[in-house]
Tab-separated table of C-alpha atoms in Angstrom:
chain	number	residue	atom	x	y	z
J	1	UNK	CA	0.000	0.000	0.000
J	2	UNK	CA	1.148	3.521	-0.583
J	3	UNK	CA	0.916	6.065	2.214
J	4	UNK	CA	1.739	9.677	1.452
J	5	UNK	CA	2.079	11.970	4.468
J	6	UNK	CA	1.385	15.652	3.870
J	7	UNK	CA	1.440	18.376	6.467
J	8	UNK	CA	0.391	22.010	6.382
J	9	UNK	CA	1.862	25.039	8.078
J	10	UNK	CA	-0.137	28.169	8.874
J	11	UNK	CA	-3.407	29.071	7.432
J	12	UNK	CA	-2.757	29.014	3.712
J	13	UNK	CA	-3.273	25.242	4.056
J	14	UNK	CA	-1.858	24.425	0.666
J	15	UNK	CA	1.786	23.383	0.708
J	16	UNK	CA	3.190	20.010	1.669
J	17	UNK	CA	5.853	19.536	4.310
J	18	UNK	CA	7.104	16.028	3.664
J	19	UNK	CA	6.244	12.857	1.812
J	20	UNK	CA	6.623	9.328	3.124
J	21	UNK	CA	5.738	6.243	1.162
J	22	UNK	CA	4.618	3.048	2.871
J	23	UNK	CA	2.287	0.324	1.677
J	24	UNK	CA	-1.476	-0.452	2.382
J	25	UNK	CA	-4.447	-2.543	0.860
J	26	UNK	CA	-8.404	-3.909	-0.642
J	27	UNK	CA	-11.758	-4.931	1.350
J	28	UNK	CA	-15.023	-7.273	1.714
J	29	UNK	CA	-18.054	-7.605	-0.630
J	30	UNK	CA	-21.015	-5.331	0.025
J	31	UNK	CA	-23.969	-6.706	1.945
J	32	UNK	CA	-26.339	-4.645	-0.157
J	33	UNK	CA	-26.856	-4.873	-3.889
J	34	UNK	CA	-26.757	-2.151	-6.496
J	35	UNK	CA	-28.258	-2.282	-9.920
J	36	UNK	CA	-25.385	-2.303	-12.400
J	37	UNK	CA	-25.047	0.682	-14.574
J	38	UNK	CA	-24.574	-1.323	-17.767
J	39	UNK	CA	-28.329	-1.549	-18.189
J	40	UNK	CA	-28.428	2.251	-18.281
J	41	UNK	CA	-26.155	2.551	-21.265
J	42	UNK	CA	-23.006	3.803	-19.562
J	43	UNK	CA	-21.860	7.415	-19.593
J	44	UNK	CA	-23.040	8.553	-23.051
J	45	UNK	CA	-23.792	12.232	-22.934
J	46	UNK	CA	-27.083	13.616	-24.055
J	47	UNK	CA	-26.907	14.272	-27.787
J	48	UNK	CA	-23.326	12.971	-27.858
J	49	UNK	CA	-22.037	16.366	-26.695
J	50	UNK	CA	-18.699	16.948	-25.073
J	51	UNK	CA	-18.433	19.378	-22.226
J	52	UNK	CA	-15.689	21.948	-22.750
J	53	UNK	CA	-13.634	23.574	-20.034
J	54	UNK	CA	-15.145	26.522	-18.239
J	55	UNK	CA	-13.553	29.265	-16.224
J	56	UNK	CA	-14.013	29.009	-12.455
J	57	UNK	CA	-17.125	30.805	-11.287
J	58	UNK	CA	-17.114	33.059	-8.239
J	59	UNK	CA	-20.675	31.984	-7.521
J	60	UNK	CA	-21.239	30.318	-4.179
J	61	UNK	CA	-23.435	27.237	-3.790
J	62	UNK	CA	-27.088	28.131	-3.484
J	63	UNK	CA	-29.779	26.390	-1.450
J	64	UNK	CA	-32.291	27.175	-4.169
J	65	UNK	CA	-30.198	25.412	-6.804
J	66	UNK	CA	-30.682	21.738	-7.637
J	67	UNK	CA	-30.472	19.273	-10.508
J	68	UNK	CA	-31.837	15.825	-11.301
J	69	UNK	CA	-28.995	14.042	-9.519
J	70	UNK	CA	-29.473	16.105	-6.354
J	71	UNK	CA	-33.210	15.481	-6.499
J	72	UNK	CA	-32.692	11.730	-6.906
J	73	UNK	CA	-30.506	11.716	-3.783
J	74	UNK	CA	-32.990	13.642	-1.630
J	75	UNK	CA	-35.841	11.473	-2.925
J	76	UNK	CA	-33.959	8.333	-1.871
J	77	UNK	CA	-32.905	9.751	1.487
J	78	UNK	CA	-35.341	12.378	2.835
J	79	UNK	CA	-32.809	13.304	5.519
J	80	UNK	CA	-30.232	14.328	2.917
J	81	UNK	CA	-29.432	17.775	1.618
J	82	UNK	CA	-27.711	17.925	-1.756
J	83	UNK	CA	-25.793	21.091	-2.609
J	84	UNK	CA	-25.181	22.248	-6.180
J	85	UNK	CA	-23.510	25.486	-7.287
J	86	UNK	CA	-25.574	28.070	-9.169
J	87	UNK	CA	-23.535	27.436	-12.303
J	88	UNK	CA	-24.566	23.790	-12.262
J	89	UNK	CA	-28.314	24.119	-11.706
J	90	UNK	CA	-30.079	21.393	-13.693
J	91	UNK	CA	-26.750	20.314	-15.154
J	92	UNK	CA	-27.196	16.582	-14.631
J	93	UNK	CA	-28.642	16.243	-18.109
J	94	UNK	CA	-25.474	17.732	-19.598
J	95	UNK	CA	-22.921	15.123	-18.593
J	96	UNK	CA	-20.906	13.336	-15.902
J	97	UNK	CA	-20.461	14.710	-12.416
J	98	UNK	CA	-18.733	13.864	-9.139
J	99	UNK	CA	-20.463	13.375	-5.801
J	100	UNK	CA	-19.067	14.157	-2.350
J	101	UNK	CA	-21.076	12.280	0.298
J	102	UNK	CA	-20.462	13.772	3.755
J	103	UNK	CA	-21.843	13.625	7.273
J	104	UNK	CA	-22.159	17.440	7.375
J	105	UNK	CA	-25.083	18.873	9.283
J	106	UNK	CA	-27.152	21.824	8.141
J	107	UNK	CA	-26.642	25.483	9.040
J	108	UNK	CA	-28.683	28.640	8.590
J	109	UNK	CA	-25.486	30.684	8.565
J	110	UNK	CA	-24.051	29.576	5.203
J	111	UNK	CA	-25.149	30.021	1.600
J	112	UNK	CA	-24.965	26.282	0.942
J	113	UNK	CA	-26.932	25.244	4.010
J	114	UNK	CA	-23.989	23.060	5.122
J	115	UNK	CA	-22.225	23.728	8.418
J	116	UNK	CA	-19.253	26.119	8.037
J	117	UNK	CA	-16.440	23.552	7.726
J	118	UNK	CA	-18.214	21.753	4.905
J	119	UNK	CA	-19.413	24.980	3.316
J	120	UNK	CA	-15.729	25.946	2.994
J	121	UNK	CA	-14.889	22.475	1.716
J	122	UNK	CA	-17.586	22.668	-0.950
J	123	UNK	CA	-16.318	26.041	-2.107
J	124	UNK	CA	-12.786	24.676	-2.698
J	125	UNK	CA	-13.969	21.443	-4.314
J	126	UNK	CA	-16.410	23.304	-6.535
J	127	UNK	CA	-13.868	25.908	-7.628
J	128	UNK	CA	-11.267	23.249	-8.471
J	129	UNK	CA	-13.815	21.191	-10.406
J	130	UNK	CA	-15.223	24.092	-12.400
J	131	UNK	CA	-11.792	24.697	-13.917
J	132	UNK	CA	-12.504	21.515	-15.887
J	133	UNK	CA	-16.171	22.248	-16.483
J	134	UNK	CA	-17.163	19.600	-13.946
J	135	UNK	CA	-20.211	19.941	-11.731
J	136	UNK	CA	-20.204	18.676	-8.157
J	137	UNK	CA	-22.955	17.577	-5.803
J	138	UNK	CA	-22.078	17.563	-2.089
J	139	UNK	CA	-24.465	15.950	0.355
J	140	UNK	CA	-25.060	16.428	4.055
J	141	UNK	CA	-27.638	15.237	6.569
J	142	UNK	CA	-30.384	17.390	8.087
J	143	UNK	CA	-30.167	16.839	11.839
J	144	UNK	CA	-33.727	18.145	12.203
J	145	UNK	CA	-35.350	15.710	9.772
J	146	UNK	CA	-36.918	13.708	12.591
J	147	UNK	CA	-37.025	10.421	10.671
J	148	UNK	CA	-35.159	8.534	13.374
J	149	UNK	CA	-32.934	6.709	10.911
J	150	UNK	CA	-29.270	6.199	11.733
J	151	UNK	CA	-26.500	8.035	9.911
J	152	UNK	CA	-25.204	4.845	8.320
J	153	UNK	CA	-28.652	4.088	6.873
J	154	UNK	CA	-28.814	7.555	5.331
J	155	UNK	CA	-25.278	7.332	3.912
J	156	UNK	CA	-26.018	3.917	2.408
J	157	UNK	CA	-29.066	5.256	0.559
J	158	UNK	CA	-27.128	8.262	-0.730
J	159	UNK	CA	-24.194	6.150	-1.902
J	160	UNK	CA	-26.431	3.627	-3.639
J	161	UNK	CA	-28.372	6.356	-5.422
J	162	UNK	CA	-25.203	8.125	-6.551
J	163	UNK	CA	-23.613	4.879	-7.735
J	164	UNK	CA	-26.693	3.902	-9.746
J	165	UNK	CA	-26.890	7.262	-11.516
J	166	UNK	CA	-25.519	7.048	-15.095
J	167	UNK	CA	-23.958	10.534	-14.865
J	168	UNK	CA	-21.827	9.833	-11.793
J	169	UNK	CA	-18.229	8.911	-12.628
J	170	UNK	CA	-16.582	9.425	-9.228
J	171	UNK	CA	-17.680	9.446	-5.579
J	172	UNK	CA	-15.820	10.290	-2.394
J	173	UNK	CA	-17.256	9.801	1.065
J	174	UNK	CA	-16.599	10.720	4.686
J	175	UNK	CA	-17.534	7.823	6.966
J	176	UNK	CA	-17.984	8.566	10.664
J	177	UNK	CA	-20.187	5.562	11.407
J	178	UNK	CA	-19.404	2.706	13.766
J	179	UNK	CA	-20.655	0.179	11.217
J	180	UNK	CA	-18.772	-1.533	8.397
J	181	UNK	CA	-21.835	-1.431	6.132
J	182	UNK	CA	-20.755	1.821	4.480
J	183	UNK	CA	-17.194	0.702	3.734
J	184	UNK	CA	-18.442	-2.699	2.557
J	185	UNK	CA	-20.715	-0.955	0.081
J	186	UNK	CA	-17.821	1.205	-1.084
J	187	UNK	CA	-15.758	-1.932	-1.674
J	188	UNK	CA	-18.528	-3.323	-3.869
J	189	UNK	CA	-18.781	-0.089	-5.839
J	190	UNK	CA	-15.003	0.141	-6.281
J	191	UNK	CA	-14.725	-3.423	-7.571
J	192	UNK	CA	-17.717	-3.236	-9.950
J	193	UNK	CA	-16.662	-2.450	-13.517
J	194	UNK	CA	-19.828	-0.531	-14.358
J	195	UNK	CA	-20.091	1.521	-11.170
J	196	UNK	CA	-18.196	4.745	-10.371
J	197	UNK	CA	-14.751	5.078	-8.913
J	198	UNK	CA	-15.008	5.652	-5.164
J	199	UNK	CA	-12.693	6.612	-2.325
J	200	UNK	CA	-12.794	8.042	1.190
J	201	UNK	CA	-11.648	11.364	2.584
J	202	UNK	CA	-11.311	13.291	5.854
J	203	UNK	CA	-12.877	10.601	8.109
J	204	UNK	CA	-13.262	6.833	8.083
J	205	UNK	CA	-9.735	5.482	7.924
J	206	UNK	CA	-10.306	3.177	10.907
J	207	UNK	CA	-13.209	1.462	9.125
J	208	UNK	CA	-11.085	1.075	5.992
J	209	UNK	CA	-8.332	-0.629	7.991
J	210	UNK	CA	-10.796	-2.957	9.719
J	211	UNK	CA	-12.548	-3.899	6.475
J	212	UNK	CA	-9.195	-4.603	4.842
J	213	UNK	CA	-8.161	-6.813	7.732
J	214	UNK	CA	-11.393	-8.808	7.563
J	215	UNK	CA	-11.411	-9.181	3.794
J	216	UNK	CA	-7.694	-9.699	3.272
J	217	UNK	CA	-7.736	-7.120	0.479
J	218	UNK	CA	-5.809	-3.901	-0.021
J	219	UNK	CA	-7.297	-0.847	1.673
J	220	UNK	CA	-9.601	1.392	-0.320
J	221	UNK	CA	-8.123	4.779	-1.354
J	222	UNK	CA	-8.128	7.395	1.405
J	223	UNK	CA	-7.036	11.019	1.808
J	224	UNK	CA	-7.233	12.886	5.110
J	225	UNK	CA	-6.266	12.468	8.755
J	226	UNK	CA	-5.944	8.944	10.097
J	227	UNK	CA	-7.597	9.361	13.503
J	228	UNK	CA	-9.647	11.960	15.344
J	229	UNK	CA	-7.374	11.481	18.344
J	230	UNK	CA	-4.975	13.713	16.388
J	231	UNK	CA	-7.230	16.715	17.049
J	232	UNK	CA	-7.093	16.197	20.814
J	233	UNK	CA	-3.366	15.467	20.877
J	234	UNK	CA	-2.411	18.432	18.705
J	235	UNK	CA	-4.809	20.688	20.626
J	236	UNK	CA	-3.154	19.618	23.877
J	237	UNK	CA	0.296	20.262	22.393
J	238	UNK	CA	-0.738	23.800	21.460
J	239	UNK	CA	-2.192	24.358	24.917
J	240	UNK	CA	0.944	23.180	26.731
J	241	UNK	CA	3.139	25.235	24.443
J	242	UNK	CA	1.235	28.416	25.285
J	243	UNK	CA	1.126	27.647	29.008
J	244	UNK	CA	4.944	27.617	28.877
J	245	UNK	CA	5.378	25.443	31.946
J	246	UNK	CA	2.366	26.682	33.929
J	247	UNK	CA	0.210	23.998	35.517
J	248	UNK	CA	-2.930	22.784	33.738
J	249	UNK	CA	-5.961	23.482	35.915
J	250	UNK	CA	-9.413	21.927	35.440
J	251	UNK	CA	-9.293	21.580	31.626
J	252	UNK	CA	-12.543	21.760	29.684
J	253	UNK	CA	-13.350	20.341	26.252
J	254	UNK	CA	-16.608	21.612	24.747
J	255	UNK	CA	-18.291	19.014	22.525
J	256	UNK	CA	-20.772	20.148	19.853
J	257	UNK	CA	-21.563	16.617	18.576
J	258	UNK	CA	-21.776	14.134	21.475
J	259	UNK	CA	-23.708	11.887	19.091
J	260	UNK	CA	-20.514	11.317	17.062
J	261	UNK	CA	-17.763	9.128	18.451
J	262	UNK	CA	-15.235	11.066	16.353
J	263	UNK	CA	-15.838	14.211	18.434
J	264	UNK	CA	-15.951	12.322	21.734
J	265	UNK	CA	-12.573	10.850	20.771
J	266	UNK	CA	-11.135	14.354	20.293
J	267	UNK	CA	-12.119	15.415	23.818
J	268	UNK	CA	-10.827	12.239	25.437
J	269	UNK	CA	-7.504	12.561	23.608
J	270	UNK	CA	-7.249	16.207	24.706
J	271	UNK	CA	-7.680	15.364	28.377
J	272	UNK	CA	-5.282	12.413	28.154
J	273	UNK	CA	-2.604	14.370	26.269
J	274	UNK	CA	-2.497	17.216	28.805
J	275	UNK	CA	-0.643	14.850	31.134
J	276	UNK	CA	-1.403	13.414	34.534
J	277	UNK	CA	-3.835	15.524	36.498
J	278	UNK	CA	-6.851	15.547	38.756
J	279	UNK	CA	-9.467	15.458	36.024
J	280	UNK	CA	-11.677	12.832	34.451
J	281	UNK	CA	-11.145	11.551	30.908
J	282	UNK	CA	-14.593	12.216	29.449
J	283	UNK	CA	-16.356	12.993	26.186
J	284	UNK	CA	-16.401	16.664	27.165
J	285	UNK	CA	-19.186	19.080	28.024
J	286	UNK	CA	-22.061	19.340	25.573
J	287	UNK	CA	-22.551	22.644	23.774
J	288	UNK	CA	-24.104	23.912	20.550
J	289	UNK	CA	-24.264	26.860	18.195
J	290	UNK	CA	-27.012	28.241	20.458
J	291	UNK	CA	-24.808	28.197	23.558
J	292	UNK	CA	-24.019	31.603	25.059
J	293	UNK	CA	-20.801	32.829	26.650
J	294	UNK	CA	-22.500	32.962	30.050
J	295	UNK	CA	-23.793	29.392	29.743
J	296	UNK	CA	-20.350	28.024	28.929
J	297	UNK	CA	-18.721	30.221	31.589
J	298	UNK	CA	-21.014	28.558	34.129
J	299	UNK	CA	-19.624	25.180	33.015
J	300	UNK	CA	-16.016	26.145	33.801
J	301	UNK	CA	-14.349	25.024	37.002
J	302	UNK	CA	-13.267	27.603	39.597
J	303	UNK	CA	-9.700	27.462	38.281
J	304	UNK	CA	-10.103	26.359	34.659
J	305	UNK	CA	-7.254	27.795	32.612
J	306	UNK	CA	-7.417	25.750	29.397
J	307	UNK	CA	-10.288	25.126	26.965
J	308	UNK	CA	-10.593	23.214	23.699
J	309	UNK	CA	-13.811	23.989	21.801
J	310	UNK	CA	-15.231	21.973	18.932
J	311	UNK	CA	-16.657	23.823	15.926
J	312	UNK	CA	-20.003	25.436	16.810
J	313	UNK	CA	-18.873	26.176	20.367
J	314	UNK	CA	-15.832	28.267	19.483
J	315	UNK	CA	-17.307	31.763	19.721
J	316	UNK	CA	-19.215	31.101	22.951
J	317	UNK	CA	-16.102	29.456	24.445
J	318	UNK	CA	-14.079	32.548	23.571
J	319	UNK	CA	-16.692	34.646	25.330
J	320	UNK	CA	-16.664	32.344	28.365
J	321	UNK	CA	-12.869	32.605	28.623
J	322	UNK	CA	-13.075	36.382	28.323
J	323	UNK	CA	-15.550	36.496	31.199
J	324	UNK	CA	-13.116	34.438	33.312
J	325	UNK	CA	-10.292	36.808	32.407
J	326	UNK	CA	-12.277	39.945	33.178
J	327	UNK	CA	-14.143	38.794	36.278
J	328	UNK	CA	-11.465	36.668	37.931
J	329	UNK	CA	-8.213	37.899	36.403
J	330	UNK	CA	-7.412	34.400	35.153
J	331	UNK	CA	-5.142	33.513	32.268
J	332	UNK	CA	-7.130	31.167	30.025
J	333	UNK	CA	-5.724	29.466	26.925
J	334	UNK	CA	-8.427	28.642	24.388
J	335	UNK	CA	-8.066	26.513	21.280
J	336	UNK	CA	-10.799	25.887	18.717
J	337	UNK	CA	-11.300	23.058	16.249
J	338	UNK	CA	-12.916	25.385	13.744
J	339	UNK	CA	-11.964	27.322	10.617
J	340	UNK	CA	-15.100	29.408	10.204
J	341	UNK	CA	-14.841	33.153	9.625
J	342	UNK	CA	-16.073	33.688	13.183
J	343	UNK	CA	-13.304	31.520	14.616
J	344	UNK	CA	-10.673	33.302	12.542
J	345	UNK	CA	-12.033	36.627	13.796
J	346	UNK	CA	-11.705	35.415	17.401
J	347	UNK	CA	-8.118	34.365	16.675
J	348	UNK	CA	-7.311	37.773	15.198
J	349	UNK	CA	-8.885	39.498	18.203
J	350	UNK	CA	-6.887	37.388	20.652
J	351	UNK	CA	-9.921	35.968	22.459
J	352	UNK	CA	-8.744	32.508	21.400
J	353	UNK	CA	-5.067	31.631	21.137
J	354	UNK	CA	-4.953	28.948	18.456
J	355	UNK	CA	-6.953	26.879	16.004
J	356	UNK	CA	-6.465	23.124	15.556
J	357	UNK	CA	-7.396	22.146	12.040
J	358	UNK	CA	-6.890	19.863	9.100
J	359	UNK	CA	-5.733	21.741	5.985
J	360	UNK	CA	-9.115	22.232	4.298
J	361	UNK	CA	-7.808	23.700	1.059
J	362	UNK	CA	-5.103	21.048	0.736
J	363	UNK	CA	-7.420	18.119	1.474
J	364	UNK	CA	-10.135	19.412	-0.833
J	365	UNK	CA	-7.603	20.040	-3.594
J	366	UNK	CA	-6.090	16.564	-3.311
J	367	UNK	CA	-9.401	14.746	-3.323
J	368	UNK	CA	-10.504	16.805	-6.334
J	369	UNK	CA	-7.465	15.525	-8.213
J	370	UNK	CA	-8.938	12.072	-7.649
J	371	UNK	CA	-12.396	12.895	-9.008
J	372	UNK	CA	-11.522	15.073	-12.015
J	373	UNK	CA	-9.794	12.453	-14.272
J	374	UNK	CA	-12.608	9.847	-14.326
J	375	UNK	CA	-15.271	12.533	-14.826
J	376	UNK	CA	-13.260	14.098	-17.636
J	377	UNK	CA	-12.803	10.689	-19.273
J	378	UNK	CA	-16.498	9.930	-18.973
J	379	UNK	CA	-17.224	13.248	-20.646
J	380	UNK	CA	-15.062	12.331	-23.626
J	381	UNK	CA	-16.053	8.734	-24.333
J	382	UNK	CA	-19.466	7.122	-24.994
J	383	UNK	CA	-18.835	4.189	-22.693
J	384	UNK	CA	-18.181	3.493	-19.042
J	385	UNK	CA	-14.872	1.803	-18.350
J	386	UNK	CA	-12.728	2.061	-15.260
J	387	UNK	CA	-9.563	2.781	-17.171
J	388	UNK	CA	-6.337	2.199	-15.183
J	389	UNK	CA	-4.671	5.286	-13.810
J	390	UNK	CA	-7.781	7.445	-13.637
J	391	UNK	CA	-8.226	7.022	-9.896
J	392	UNK	CA	-5.916	6.025	-7.022
J	393	UNK	CA	-5.462	2.294	-6.658
J	394	UNK	CA	-6.243	0.291	-3.554
J	395	UNK	CA	-3.558	0.736	-0.960
J	396	UNK	CA	-3.289	4.496	-1.537
J	397	UNK	CA	-3.386	6.569	1.637
J	398	UNK	CA	-2.640	10.303	1.645
J	399	UNK	CA	-2.269	11.701	5.154
J	400	UNK	CA	-2.863	15.456	5.277
J	401	UNK	CA	-2.436	15.732	9.043
J	402	UNK	CA	-3.625	18.096	11.767
J	403	UNK	CA	-1.793	21.214	12.944
J	404	UNK	CA	-2.164	24.358	15.025
J	405	UNK	CA	-2.549	27.920	13.775
J	406	UNK	CA	-1.484	30.410	16.438
J	407	UNK	CA	-2.501	34.049	16.769
């Protein structure tokens, strides 16, 4: 298997620090079946047209924009949201596309309707794809849908629908489930000649490793960070660096998604990596985008001097720390796992001291280099073949890493 390690430094998030090559590997047959695409006539474009290259559009994704592929996904999975850029409205009848299937939740604060991290990710993926005239659909999951179905059930329906669609040439997926059903389905899609290329990014490496071990096959292609413990460890490293030898007192990790083991893992790793101390190793304290500074301040211990806040809780955590500074004269080091504009503003203002992040632009760029070649090939030829070299082979792992951005 090939493992490529890439690291970022500072906020530009684009350049690589070093490359290491190892070896990795394939996975188990899917437990669910997919109708083969051969019966749909492959990737022939409507009217035999070829799509030419277009210049990147400055247009942001729009919630009012959709196309037939996006509609098929939301019809199959009512919990799903499917984001399409304004340039690509109703473009599914024009030719092949790529699909990014994520676990993103919804947000009222972004133009796409995806939470800020994934809104930023869509913007980079979409911009990179439009250079080649390629349209992208990115999916998320509406946490307020009320259907009661599990995340893995929703992801399975989205992946099946995307794989069955004759215009889809490449799929990438973030898998944060505790089930192997999603990765098993991806194995089936990857190995089927008449189904799209598929790989994983950002999350899900643990499931890929487990599936590979059970099946005895090379791991499916992956780009991203290898474990969410990296967030907690790197966040703790940044905290200790800024404390400069001062004692850690009553650390707090604010958790915006206690329903996801990946976020619970971050908090546990943070507490553990701060060293031996008189505190419990827990999943953190629950918070949300609706949390106020006063509410989170009330959750702090009498001597809390370090905080790690996950995503939606960053701004309120900054406010809570500021209250502790002003009312009690405490020094409080705050780190956020967030790259939203609000978090960056807090960093610039000095109310938080660092941001722990994966390199969004780098990860999105790299995974786009995976999806562009097969979509471009499908645009040019009236048949659907998984030609060698168009997509990373099994055993390919690109590690983009986690790092701290300091004020």
